[in-house]
Coordinates of C-alpha atoms in Angstrom, one line a residue:
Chain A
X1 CA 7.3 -21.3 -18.5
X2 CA 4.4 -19.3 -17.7
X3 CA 5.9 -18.6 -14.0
X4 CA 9.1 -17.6 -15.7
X5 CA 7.5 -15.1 -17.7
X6 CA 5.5 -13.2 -15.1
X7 CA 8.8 -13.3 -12.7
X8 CA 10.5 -11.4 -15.3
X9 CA 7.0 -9.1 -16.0
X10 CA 7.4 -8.5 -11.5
X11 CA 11.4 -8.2 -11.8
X12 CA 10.5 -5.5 -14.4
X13 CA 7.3 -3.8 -12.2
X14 CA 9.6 -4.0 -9.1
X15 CA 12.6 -2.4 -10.9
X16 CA 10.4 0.7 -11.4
X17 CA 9.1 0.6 -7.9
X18 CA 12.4 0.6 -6.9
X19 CA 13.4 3.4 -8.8
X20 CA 10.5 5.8 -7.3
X21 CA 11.4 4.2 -4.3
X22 CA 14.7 5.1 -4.2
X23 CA 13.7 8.8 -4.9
X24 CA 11.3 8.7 -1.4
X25 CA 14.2 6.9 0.9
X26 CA 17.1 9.0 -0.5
X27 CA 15.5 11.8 0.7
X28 CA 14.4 10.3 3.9
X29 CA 17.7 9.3 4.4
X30 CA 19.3 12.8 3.6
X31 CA 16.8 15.5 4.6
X32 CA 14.6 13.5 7.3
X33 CA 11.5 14.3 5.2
X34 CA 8.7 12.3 3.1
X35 CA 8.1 14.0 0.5
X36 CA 4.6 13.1 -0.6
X37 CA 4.9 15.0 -3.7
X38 CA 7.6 12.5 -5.5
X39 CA 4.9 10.0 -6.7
X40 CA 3.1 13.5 -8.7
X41 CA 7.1 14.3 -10.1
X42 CA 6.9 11.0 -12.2
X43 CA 3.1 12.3 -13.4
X44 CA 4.9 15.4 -14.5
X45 CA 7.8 13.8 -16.2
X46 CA 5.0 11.8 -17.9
X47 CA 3.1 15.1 -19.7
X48 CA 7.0 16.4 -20.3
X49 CA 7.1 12.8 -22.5
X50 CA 3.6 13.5 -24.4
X51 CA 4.5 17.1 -24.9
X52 CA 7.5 16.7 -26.8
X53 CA 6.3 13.5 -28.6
X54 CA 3.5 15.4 -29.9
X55 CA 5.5 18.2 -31.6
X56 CA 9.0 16.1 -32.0
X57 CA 8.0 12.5 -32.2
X58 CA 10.8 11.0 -30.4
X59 CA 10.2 9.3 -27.6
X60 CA 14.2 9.4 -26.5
X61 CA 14.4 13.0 -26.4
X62 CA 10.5 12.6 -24.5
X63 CA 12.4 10.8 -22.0
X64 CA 15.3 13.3 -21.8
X65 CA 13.0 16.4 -21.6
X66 CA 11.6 14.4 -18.6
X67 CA 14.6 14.3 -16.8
X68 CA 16.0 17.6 -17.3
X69 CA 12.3 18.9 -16.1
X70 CA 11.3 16.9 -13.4
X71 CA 15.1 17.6 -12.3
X72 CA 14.4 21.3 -12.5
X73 CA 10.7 20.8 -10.6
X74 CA 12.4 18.7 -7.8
X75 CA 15.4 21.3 -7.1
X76 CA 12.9 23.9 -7.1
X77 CA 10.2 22.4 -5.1
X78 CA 13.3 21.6 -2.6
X79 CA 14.2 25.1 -2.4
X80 CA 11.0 27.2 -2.7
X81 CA 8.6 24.6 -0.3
X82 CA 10.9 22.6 2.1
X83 CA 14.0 24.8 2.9
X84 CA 12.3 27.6 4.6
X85 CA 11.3 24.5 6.6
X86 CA 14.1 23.1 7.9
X87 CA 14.3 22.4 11.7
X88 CA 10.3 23.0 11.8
X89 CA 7.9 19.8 13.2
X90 CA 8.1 17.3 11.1
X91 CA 4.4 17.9 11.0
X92 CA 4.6 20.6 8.8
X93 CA 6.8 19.5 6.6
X94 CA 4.4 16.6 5.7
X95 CA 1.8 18.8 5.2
X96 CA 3.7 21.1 3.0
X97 CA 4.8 18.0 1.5
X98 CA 0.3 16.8 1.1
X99 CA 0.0 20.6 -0.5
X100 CA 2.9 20.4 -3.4
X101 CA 1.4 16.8 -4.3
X102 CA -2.3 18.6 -5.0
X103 CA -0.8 22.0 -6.3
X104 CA 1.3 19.7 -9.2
X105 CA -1.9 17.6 -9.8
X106 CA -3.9 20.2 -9.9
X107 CA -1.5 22.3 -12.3
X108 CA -1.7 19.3 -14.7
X109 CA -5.4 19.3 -14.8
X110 CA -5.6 22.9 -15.5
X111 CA -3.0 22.7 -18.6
X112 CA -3.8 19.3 -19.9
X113 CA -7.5 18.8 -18.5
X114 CA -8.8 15.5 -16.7
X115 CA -9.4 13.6 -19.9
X116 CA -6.4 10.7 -20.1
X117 CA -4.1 11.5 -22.6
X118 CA -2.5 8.2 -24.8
X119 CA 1.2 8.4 -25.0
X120 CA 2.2 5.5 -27.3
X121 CA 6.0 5.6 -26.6
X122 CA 7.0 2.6 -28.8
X123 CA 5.4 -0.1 -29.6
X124 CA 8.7 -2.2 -29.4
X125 CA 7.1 -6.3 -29.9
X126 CA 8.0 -9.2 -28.5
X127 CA 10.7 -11.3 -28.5
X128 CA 10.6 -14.8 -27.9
X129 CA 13.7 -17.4 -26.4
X130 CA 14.3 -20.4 -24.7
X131 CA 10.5 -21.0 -25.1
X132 CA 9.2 -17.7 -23.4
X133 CA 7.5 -14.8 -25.0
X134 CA 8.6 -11.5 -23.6
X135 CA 7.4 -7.7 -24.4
X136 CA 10.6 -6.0 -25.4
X137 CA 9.5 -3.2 -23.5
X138 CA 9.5 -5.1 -20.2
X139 CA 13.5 -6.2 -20.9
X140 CA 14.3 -2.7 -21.8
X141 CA 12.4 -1.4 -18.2
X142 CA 14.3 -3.9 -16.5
X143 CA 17.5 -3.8 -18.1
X144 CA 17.9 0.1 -17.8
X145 CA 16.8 0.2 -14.2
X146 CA 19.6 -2.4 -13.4
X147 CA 22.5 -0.2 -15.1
X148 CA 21.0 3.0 -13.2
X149 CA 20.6 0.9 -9.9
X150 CA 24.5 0.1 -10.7
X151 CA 25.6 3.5 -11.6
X152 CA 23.7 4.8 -8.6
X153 CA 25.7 2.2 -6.2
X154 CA 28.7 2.8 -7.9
X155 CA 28.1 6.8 -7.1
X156 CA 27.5 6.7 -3.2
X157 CA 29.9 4.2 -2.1
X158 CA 32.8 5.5 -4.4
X159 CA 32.7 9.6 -5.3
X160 CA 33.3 12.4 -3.2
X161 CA 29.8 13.5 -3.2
X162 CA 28.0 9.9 -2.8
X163 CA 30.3 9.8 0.6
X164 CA 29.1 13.0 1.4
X165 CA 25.8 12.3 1.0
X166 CA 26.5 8.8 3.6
X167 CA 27.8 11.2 6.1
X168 CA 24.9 13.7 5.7
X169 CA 22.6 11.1 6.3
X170 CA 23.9 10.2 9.1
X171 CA 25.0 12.8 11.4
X172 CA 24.0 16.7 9.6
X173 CA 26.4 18.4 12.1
X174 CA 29.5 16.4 11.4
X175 CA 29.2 16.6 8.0
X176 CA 28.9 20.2 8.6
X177 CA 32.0 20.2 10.1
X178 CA 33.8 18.3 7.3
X179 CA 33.0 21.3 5.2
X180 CA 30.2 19.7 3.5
X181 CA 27.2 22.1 2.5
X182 CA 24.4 20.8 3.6
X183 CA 21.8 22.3 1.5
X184 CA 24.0 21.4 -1.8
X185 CA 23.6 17.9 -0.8
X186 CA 20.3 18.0 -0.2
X187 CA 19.6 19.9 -3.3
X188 CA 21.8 16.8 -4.9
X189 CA 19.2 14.4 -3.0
X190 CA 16.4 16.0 -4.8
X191 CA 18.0 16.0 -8.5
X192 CA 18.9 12.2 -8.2
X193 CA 15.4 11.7 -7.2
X194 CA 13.5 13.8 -9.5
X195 CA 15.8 12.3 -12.4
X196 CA 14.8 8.3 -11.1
X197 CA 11.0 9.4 -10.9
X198 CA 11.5 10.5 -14.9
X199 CA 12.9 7.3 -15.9
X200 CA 9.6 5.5 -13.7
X201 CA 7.6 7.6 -15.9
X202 CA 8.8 6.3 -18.8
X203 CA 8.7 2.7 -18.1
X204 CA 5.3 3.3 -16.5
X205 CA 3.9 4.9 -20.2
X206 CA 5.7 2.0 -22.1
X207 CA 3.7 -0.4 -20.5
X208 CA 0.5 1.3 -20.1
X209 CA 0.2 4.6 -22.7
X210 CA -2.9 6.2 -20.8
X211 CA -1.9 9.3 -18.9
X212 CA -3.5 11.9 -16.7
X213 CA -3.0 13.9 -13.2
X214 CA -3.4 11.2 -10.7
X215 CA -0.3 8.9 -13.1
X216 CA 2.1 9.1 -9.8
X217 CA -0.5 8.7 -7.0
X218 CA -0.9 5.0 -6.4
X219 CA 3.2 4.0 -7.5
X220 CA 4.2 6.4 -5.5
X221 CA 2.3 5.0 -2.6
X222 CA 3.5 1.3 -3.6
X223 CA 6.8 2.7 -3.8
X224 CA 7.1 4.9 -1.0
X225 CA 5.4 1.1 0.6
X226 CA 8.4 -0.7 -1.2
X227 CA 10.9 2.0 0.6
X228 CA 10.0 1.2 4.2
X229 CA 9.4 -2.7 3.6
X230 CA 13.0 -2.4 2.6
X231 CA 13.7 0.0 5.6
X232 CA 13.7 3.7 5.1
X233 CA 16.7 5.2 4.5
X234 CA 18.8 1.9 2.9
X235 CA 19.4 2.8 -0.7
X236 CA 19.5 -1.3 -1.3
X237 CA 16.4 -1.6 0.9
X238 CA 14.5 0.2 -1.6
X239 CA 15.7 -1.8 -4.6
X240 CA 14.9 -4.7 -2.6
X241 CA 11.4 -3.6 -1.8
X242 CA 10.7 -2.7 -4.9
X243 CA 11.5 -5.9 -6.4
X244 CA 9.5 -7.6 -3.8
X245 CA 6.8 -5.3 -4.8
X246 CA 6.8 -6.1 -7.9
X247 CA 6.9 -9.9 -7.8
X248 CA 4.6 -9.8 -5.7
X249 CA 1.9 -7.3 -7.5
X250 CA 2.5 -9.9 -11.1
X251 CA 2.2 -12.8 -9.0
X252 CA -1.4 -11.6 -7.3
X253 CA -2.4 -11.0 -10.7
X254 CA -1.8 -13.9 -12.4
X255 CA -4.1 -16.0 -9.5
X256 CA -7.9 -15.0 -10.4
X257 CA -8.7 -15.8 -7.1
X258 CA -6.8 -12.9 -5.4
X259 CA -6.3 -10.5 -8.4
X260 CA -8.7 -8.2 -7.6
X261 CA -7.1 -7.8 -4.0
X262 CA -3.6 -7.3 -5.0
X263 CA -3.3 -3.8 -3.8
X264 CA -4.5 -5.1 -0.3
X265 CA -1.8 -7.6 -0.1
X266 CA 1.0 -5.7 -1.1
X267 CA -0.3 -3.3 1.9
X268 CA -0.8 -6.2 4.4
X269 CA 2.6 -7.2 3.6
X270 CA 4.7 -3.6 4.3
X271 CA 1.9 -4.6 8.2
X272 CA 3.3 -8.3 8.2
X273 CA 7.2 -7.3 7.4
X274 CA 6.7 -4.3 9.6
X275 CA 5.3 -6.6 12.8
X276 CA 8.6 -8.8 12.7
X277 CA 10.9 -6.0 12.0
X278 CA 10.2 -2.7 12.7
X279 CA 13.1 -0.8 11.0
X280 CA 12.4 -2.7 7.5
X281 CA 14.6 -5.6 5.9
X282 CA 17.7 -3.6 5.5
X283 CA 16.9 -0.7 8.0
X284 CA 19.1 -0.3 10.8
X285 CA 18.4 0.8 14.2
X286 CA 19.8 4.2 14.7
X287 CA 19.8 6.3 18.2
X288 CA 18.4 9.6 17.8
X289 CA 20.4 12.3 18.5
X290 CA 19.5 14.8 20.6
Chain B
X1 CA 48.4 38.8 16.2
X2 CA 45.5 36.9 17.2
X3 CA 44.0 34.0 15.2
X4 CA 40.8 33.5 16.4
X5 CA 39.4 37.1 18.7
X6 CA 35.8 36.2 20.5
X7 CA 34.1 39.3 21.3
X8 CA 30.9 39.5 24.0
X9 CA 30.1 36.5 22.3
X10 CA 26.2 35.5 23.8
X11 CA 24.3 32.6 22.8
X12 CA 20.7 32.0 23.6
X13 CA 18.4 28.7 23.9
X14 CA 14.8 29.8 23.9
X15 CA 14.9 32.0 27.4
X16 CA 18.3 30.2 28.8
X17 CA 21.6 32.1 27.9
X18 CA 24.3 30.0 27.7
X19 CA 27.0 32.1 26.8
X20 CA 26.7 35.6 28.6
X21 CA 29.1 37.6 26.5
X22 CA 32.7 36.1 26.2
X23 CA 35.4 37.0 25.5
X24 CA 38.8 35.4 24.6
X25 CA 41.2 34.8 22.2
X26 CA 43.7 32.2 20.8
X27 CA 47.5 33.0 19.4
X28 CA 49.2 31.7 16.7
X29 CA 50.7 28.7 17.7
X30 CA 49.5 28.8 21.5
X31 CA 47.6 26.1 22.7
X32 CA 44.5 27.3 25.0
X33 CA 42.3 25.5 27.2
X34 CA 38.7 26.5 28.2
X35 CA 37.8 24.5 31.5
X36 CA 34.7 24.5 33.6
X37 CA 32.3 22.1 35.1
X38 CA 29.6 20.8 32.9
X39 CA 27.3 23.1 31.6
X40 CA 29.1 25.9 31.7
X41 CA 29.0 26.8 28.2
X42 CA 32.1 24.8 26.7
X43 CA 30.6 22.8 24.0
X44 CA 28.4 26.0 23.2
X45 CA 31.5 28.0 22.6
X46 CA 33.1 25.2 20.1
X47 CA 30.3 25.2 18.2
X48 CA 28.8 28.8 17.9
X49 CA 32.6 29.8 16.9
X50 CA 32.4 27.1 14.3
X51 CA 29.0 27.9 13.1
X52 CA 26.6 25.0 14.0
X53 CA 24.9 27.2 16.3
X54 CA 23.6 30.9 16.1
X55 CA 25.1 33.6 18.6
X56 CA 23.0 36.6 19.4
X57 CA 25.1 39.1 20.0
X58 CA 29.0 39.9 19.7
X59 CA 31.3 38.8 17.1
X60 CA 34.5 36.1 16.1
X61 CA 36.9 36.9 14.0
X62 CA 39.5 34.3 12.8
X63 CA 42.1 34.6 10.6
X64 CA 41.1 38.4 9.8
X65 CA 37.7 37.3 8.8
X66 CA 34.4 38.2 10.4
X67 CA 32.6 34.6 10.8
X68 CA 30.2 35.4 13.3
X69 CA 27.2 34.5 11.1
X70 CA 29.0 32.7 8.4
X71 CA 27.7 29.1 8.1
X72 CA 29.7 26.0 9.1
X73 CA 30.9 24.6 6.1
X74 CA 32.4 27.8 5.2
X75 CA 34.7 28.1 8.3
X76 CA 35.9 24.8 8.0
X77 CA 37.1 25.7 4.7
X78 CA 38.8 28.7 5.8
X79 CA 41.5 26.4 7.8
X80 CA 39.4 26.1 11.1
X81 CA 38.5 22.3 12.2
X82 CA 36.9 20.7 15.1
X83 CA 37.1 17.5 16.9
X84 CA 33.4 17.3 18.4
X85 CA 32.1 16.1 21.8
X86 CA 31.3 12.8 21.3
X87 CA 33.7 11.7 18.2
X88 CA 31.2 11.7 16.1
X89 CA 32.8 9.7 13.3
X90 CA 30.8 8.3 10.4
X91 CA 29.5 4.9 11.8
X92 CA 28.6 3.6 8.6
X93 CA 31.6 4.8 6.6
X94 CA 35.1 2.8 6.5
X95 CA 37.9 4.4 8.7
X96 CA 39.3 5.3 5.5
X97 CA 36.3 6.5 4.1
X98 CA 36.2 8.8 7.3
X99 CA 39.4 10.4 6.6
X100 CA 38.5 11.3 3.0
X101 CA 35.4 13.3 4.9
X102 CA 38.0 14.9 6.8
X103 CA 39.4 16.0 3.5
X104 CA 36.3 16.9 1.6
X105 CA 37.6 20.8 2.3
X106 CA 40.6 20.3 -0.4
X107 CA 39.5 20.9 -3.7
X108 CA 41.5 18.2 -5.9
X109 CA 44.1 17.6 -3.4
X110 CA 47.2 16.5 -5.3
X111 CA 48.9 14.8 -2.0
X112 CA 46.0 13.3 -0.7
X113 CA 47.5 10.3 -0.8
X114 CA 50.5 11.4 1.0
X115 CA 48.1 12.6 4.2
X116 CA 46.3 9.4 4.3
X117 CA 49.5 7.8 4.8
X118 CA 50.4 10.7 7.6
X119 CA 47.6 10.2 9.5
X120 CA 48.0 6.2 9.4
X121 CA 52.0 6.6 10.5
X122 CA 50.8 8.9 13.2
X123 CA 48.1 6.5 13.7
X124 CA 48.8 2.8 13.3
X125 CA 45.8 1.4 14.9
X126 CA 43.6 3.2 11.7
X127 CA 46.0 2.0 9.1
X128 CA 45.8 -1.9 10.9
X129 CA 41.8 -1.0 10.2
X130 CA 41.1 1.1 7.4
X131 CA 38.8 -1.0 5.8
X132 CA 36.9 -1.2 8.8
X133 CA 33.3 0.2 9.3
X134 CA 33.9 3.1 11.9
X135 CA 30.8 1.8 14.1
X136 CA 32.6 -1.0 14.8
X137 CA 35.9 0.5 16.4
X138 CA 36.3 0.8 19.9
X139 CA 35.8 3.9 22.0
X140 CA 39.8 5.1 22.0
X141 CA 40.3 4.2 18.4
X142 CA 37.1 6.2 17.4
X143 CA 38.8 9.2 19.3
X144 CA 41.7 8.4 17.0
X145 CA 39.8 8.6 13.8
X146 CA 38.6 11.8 14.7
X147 CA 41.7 13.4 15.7
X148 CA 42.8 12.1 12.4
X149 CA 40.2 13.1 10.2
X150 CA 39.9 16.5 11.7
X151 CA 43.7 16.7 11.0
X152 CA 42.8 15.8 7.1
X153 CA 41.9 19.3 6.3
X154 CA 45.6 21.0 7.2
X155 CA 43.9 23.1 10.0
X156 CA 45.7 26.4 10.8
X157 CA 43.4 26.3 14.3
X158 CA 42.1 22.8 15.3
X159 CA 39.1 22.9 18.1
X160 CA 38.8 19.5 20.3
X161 CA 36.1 19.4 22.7
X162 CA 36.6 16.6 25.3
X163 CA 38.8 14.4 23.7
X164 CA 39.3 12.5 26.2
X165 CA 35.9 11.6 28.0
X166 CA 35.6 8.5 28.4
X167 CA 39.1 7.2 27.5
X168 CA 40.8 4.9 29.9
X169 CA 43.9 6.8 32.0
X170 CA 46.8 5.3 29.4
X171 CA 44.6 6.5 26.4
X172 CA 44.1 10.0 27.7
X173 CA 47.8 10.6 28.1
X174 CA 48.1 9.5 24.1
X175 CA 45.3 11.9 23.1
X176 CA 47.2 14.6 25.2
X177 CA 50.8 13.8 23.4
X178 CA 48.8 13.9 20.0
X179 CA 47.7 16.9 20.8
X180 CA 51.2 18.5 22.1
X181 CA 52.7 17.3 18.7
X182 CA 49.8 18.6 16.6
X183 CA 51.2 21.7 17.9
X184 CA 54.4 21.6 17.5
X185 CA 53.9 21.1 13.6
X186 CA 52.6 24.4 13.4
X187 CA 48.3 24.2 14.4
X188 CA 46.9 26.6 16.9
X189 CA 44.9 24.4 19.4
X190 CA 41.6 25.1 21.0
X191 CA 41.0 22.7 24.0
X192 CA 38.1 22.4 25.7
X193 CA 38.1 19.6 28.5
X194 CA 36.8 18.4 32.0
X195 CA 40.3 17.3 32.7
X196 CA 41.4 20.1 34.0
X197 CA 45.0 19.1 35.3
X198 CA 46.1 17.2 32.0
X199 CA 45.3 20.2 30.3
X200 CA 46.3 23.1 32.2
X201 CA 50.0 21.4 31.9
X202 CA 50.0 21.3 27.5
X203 CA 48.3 24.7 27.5
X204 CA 50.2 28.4 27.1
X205 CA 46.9 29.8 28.1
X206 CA 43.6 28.9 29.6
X207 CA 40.2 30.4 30.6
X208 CA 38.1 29.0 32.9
X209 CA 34.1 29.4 32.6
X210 CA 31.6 29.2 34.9
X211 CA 27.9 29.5 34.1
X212 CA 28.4 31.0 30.7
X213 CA 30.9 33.6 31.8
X214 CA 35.1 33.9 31.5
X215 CA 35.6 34.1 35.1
X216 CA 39.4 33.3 35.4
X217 CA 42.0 33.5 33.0
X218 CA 45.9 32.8 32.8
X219 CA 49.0 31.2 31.9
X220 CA 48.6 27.4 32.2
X221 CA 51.4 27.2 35.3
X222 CA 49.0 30.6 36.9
X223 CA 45.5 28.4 36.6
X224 CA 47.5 25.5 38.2
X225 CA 49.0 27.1 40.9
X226 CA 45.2 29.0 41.5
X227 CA 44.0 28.6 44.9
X228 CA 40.3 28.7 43.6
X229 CA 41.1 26.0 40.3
X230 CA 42.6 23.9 42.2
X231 CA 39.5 23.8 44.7
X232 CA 37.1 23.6 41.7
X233 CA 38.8 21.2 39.7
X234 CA 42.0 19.9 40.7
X235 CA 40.2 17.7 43.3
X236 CA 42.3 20.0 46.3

C-alpha cells in the first residue's frame, strides 16, 4: 500500500516535470535553442500566484494571472532576447539564454526581496480509498497535467498549427515554403511553453507553499534532465522523462539509505540512459542539414 | 506580360558571388528552363526568388509585386510555389499530412477536400499510402508527394528545382509528363534541372547559366539545336 501511494506521489512529481519539460523540448524542437531561462518563468508565474492571492484571495484566478503573465514574459523574452539571434552560434544563444535566467531572478529579488514568501494555495485534505491515503492536491496535480498532456497531443498531431509546428521542427526552410511563418510559430512555441511552466508553478506551490527567486532553478534543471532522458525534441519523450523523473525522485526518497542522494541519481541516470542511447528514449537520429 | 521579371539579381555568400546579376523572366503560361552544370547558381536562383535567401542587389517582381526582400512565407502566399532540391517532404508527417502543409496557404479552404482527392487521382501511389509516414516512401514516390503538395497551394507560377535527380530513367519521364500537364491546366513553370535534353524538349524558353551568369538564352528547339549546349550538356 505504501508503494502504491508514493507511485502515485512520483506519477504526480513526474507529471510536473513533464510539463516544464515539455516547455524546454518544444522549444528545442522548434527554434534549436535551450532556453535556460524556462525553469525562472515557472518562478515568475509563482510571485504572479502570491500577488493576486494576497489582494484577491483566489487561488484559481492566482493560477490564471500566472498563465496570462508568464505567457506575456515568454513571447516577449522570445522576441526582445532570442530573435535578433537567430542564425548566430549556438553559443550565444545559450549565453543569452544564462543572462535572461539571472536578469528574471534577479528582478524577483529586487521587487519581492530574498526572504521566501508562503503561498498557501489550498489546503485541499486527503482522501482516503481502497486502503490508501492520498493528498488531494497530489490527484488534482496529476489529474490536470494528464488532460493538458491530452489536449497538448491532441493539438500537434491534429490542427493546422500543431502540423505546422511538426514541419517547423523539422525542416525551417520547407516549412517556409509551405507559407508557414516561421517566427509566428516560434512565437507559438514560446506561449505553449510559458503557459505549461505556469501550471508547474502551481502544482509546485500546492505541494510546497514556500516561494522565492531561485523556485524554477533546480525543476528546471530536473526537467530540462527529464527532456533529454526522453530525447530532446519528442514531445512524448518529455512526458516520459518526466514521469521517470518523478518516480524515481519519490522512490529515492522513501529509502533512507539513498534519500539524501536523490538528486545525484536522477543525474547519473540522464549519464546511464545517455551511454546506451545517445539520442534519448524516444529521440530520433536526425542528419543535420547543411 | 511577364509573371515573374528578375532584374541584375546578385547574391553573395561571405566573399563568393553566386549570382552575378541576372536577368530573366517567365510568361504566363510558358514553361522555362534554367540549365547549367552544378554550381552554377541554379538552386540560388530558386531560392533567392522565393525568399529563403537574401539577394544583394537587383530586384524580382512577380505578379506586379516587388518581392525582392519580402520574406518566404509571404510569396508563397501570393500564388508562387516551389518544389525544392532534394524533396524535402515532412519525414515525420503522414503523406496526407504533407499535403495539408502544401495547403497551409489557403485560409479556410472550402474545397480542400476536393484537392486532396486531385492530387491522389493524379497521384495514385500517395492515395494507396496516405496514411503513411513520408520517411518511409521511396525516393520516386517522395518526388511525388512533393510535386503534389507543392500543387496544394493552386500556384499561378510553380518553381521545381531538379525534380528528377536521382529518379530512375522510367520515373524521370513521369515527373516530366506531370510537369507538361501541370501546365497545360493553366501554372507558369520554372524548371531548373541537370537534365538538360528532357527539358529543353517541355520548355517554350530556357536560359542557360554558367558560373553565376545568363550566358545563353532561347527557345527550347534554339538551345537544342546549339552547337555550344549540345557540347556542354547534351553529351555531343
Amino acid at each position: 500500500m505504501k508503494f502504491i501511494e508514493t507511485l502515485i506521489n512520483g506519477l504526480s512529481m513526474g507529471s510536473t516535470y513533464a510539463m516544464i519539460a515539455l516547455g524546454y523540448t518544444m522549444v528545442y524542437g522548434i527554434a534549436k535553442m535551450l532556453n535556460f531561462a524556462h525553469g525562472d518563468v515557472i518562478m515568475v508565474g509563482g510571485y504572479m500566484i502570491f500577488v493576486t492571492m494576497a489582494s484577491l484571495g483566489n487561488p484559481i484566478l492566482g493560477l490564471l494571472a500566472a498563465v496570462v503573465f508568464c505567457v506575456a514574459l515568454g513571447v516577449t523574452i522570445e522576441k526582445i532576447a532570442y530573435k535578433p539571434l537567430r542564425g548566430a552560434s549556438p553559443l550565444a544563444v545559450l549565453i543569452t539564454a544564462i543572462g535572461v535566467s539571472y536578469l528574471l531572478q534577479s528582478t524577483a529579488q529586487i521587487i519581492f526581496g530574498s526572504a521566501p514568501k508562503m503561498v498557501n494555495v489550498a489546503d485541499l485534505g486527503n482522501v482516503k480509498f481502497a486502503g490508501l491515503t492520498v493528498p488531494v492536491y497530489i490527484l488534482v496535480t496529476l489529474g490536470c497535467s494528464m488532460v493538458i498532456m491530452l489536449v497538448l497531443s491532441v493539438f500537434v498531431k491534429y490542427t493546422k498549427t500543431g502540423r505546422a509546428m511538426i514541419a517547423v521542427s523539422e525542416d525551417k526552410g520547407a516549412a517556409q515554403l509551405m507559407g508557414i511563418n516561421v517566427n509566428k510559430i516560434i512565437m507559438i512555441t514560446f506561449a505553449i511553453g510559458s503557459a505549461l511552466a505556469a501550471f508547474a508553478g502551481f502544482f509546485m506551490l500546492m505541494k510546497s507553499p514556500s516561494l522565492n527567486n531561485t523556485l524554477g532553478a533546480m525543476p528546471g534543471i530536473k526537467a530540462f534532465t527529464a527532456a533529454v532522458i526522453g530525447g530532446i525534441g519528442s514531445i512524448p519523450g518529455a512526458m516520459l522523462g518526466g514521469m521517470l523523473m518523478g518516480v524515481v525522485e519519490a522512490i529515492s526518497l522513501t529509502i533512507p539509505a539513498i534519500a539524501p542522494y536523490t538528486d545525484a541519481i536522477e543525474f547519473l541516470i540522464l549519464i546511464v540512459i545517455l551511454l546506451v542511447r545517445p539520442t534519448g528514449i524516444l529521440g530520433k537520429k536526425r542528419r543535420e542539414k547543411v | 506580360m511577364a509573371l515573374l521579371e528578375v532584374n541584375n539579381l546578385e547574391v553573395r555568400y561571405g566573399v563568393i558571388t553566386a549570382l552575378k546579376g541576372i536577368s530573366f523572366e517567365v510568361k504566363e503560361g510558358e514553361i522555362v528552363t534554367l540549365i547549367g552544370a552544378n554550381g552554377a547558381g541554379k538552386t540560388t536562383t530558386m531560392q533567392s526568388i522565393i525568399g529563403l535567401i537574401p539577394s544583394q542587389s537587383g530586384s524580382v517582381i512577380y505578379d506586379g509585386h516587388d518581392i525582392t526582400k519580402m520574406p518566404c512565407h509571404k510569396i508563397v502566399h501570393l500564388g508562387m510555389s516551389q518544389v525544392p532540391e532534394g524533396r524535402r517532404v515532412f519525414q515525420e508527417l503522414t503523406v496526407y499530412e504533407n499535403l495539408v502543409m502544401g495547403g497551409y496557404s489557403i485560409k479556410n479552404n472550402a474545397n480542400f477536400k476536393e484537392d486532396v482527392d486531385k492530387i491522389y487521382e493524379r497521384f495514385p501511389r500517395l492515395a494507396e499510402r496516405k496514411n503513411q509516414i513520408a520517411g518511409t516512401l521511396s525516393g520516386g514516390e517522395q518526388q511525388m508527394l512533393a510535386m503534389g503538395r507543392a500543387m496544394m497551394s493552386h500556384p499561378k507560377l510553380l518553381m521545381l528545382d531538379e525534380p528528377s535527380m536521382g529518379l530512375s530513367p522510367l520515373l524521370v519521364d513521369e515527373v516530366f509528363e506531370i510537369i507538361k500537364d501541370f501546365n497545360k491546366e493553366g501554372t507558369t513553370v520554372l524548371l531548373v534541372e541537370q537534365n538538360a535534353g528532357k527539358s529543353l524538349a517541355i520548355s517554350d524558353r530556357a536560359y542557360v547559366l554558367e558560373n553565376g551568369q545568363i550566358v545563353l538564352s532561347g527557345t527550347g528547339k534554339e538551345l537544342m539545336s546549339s552547337e555550344e549546349v549540345k557540347k556542354a550538356y547534351l553529351g555531343g
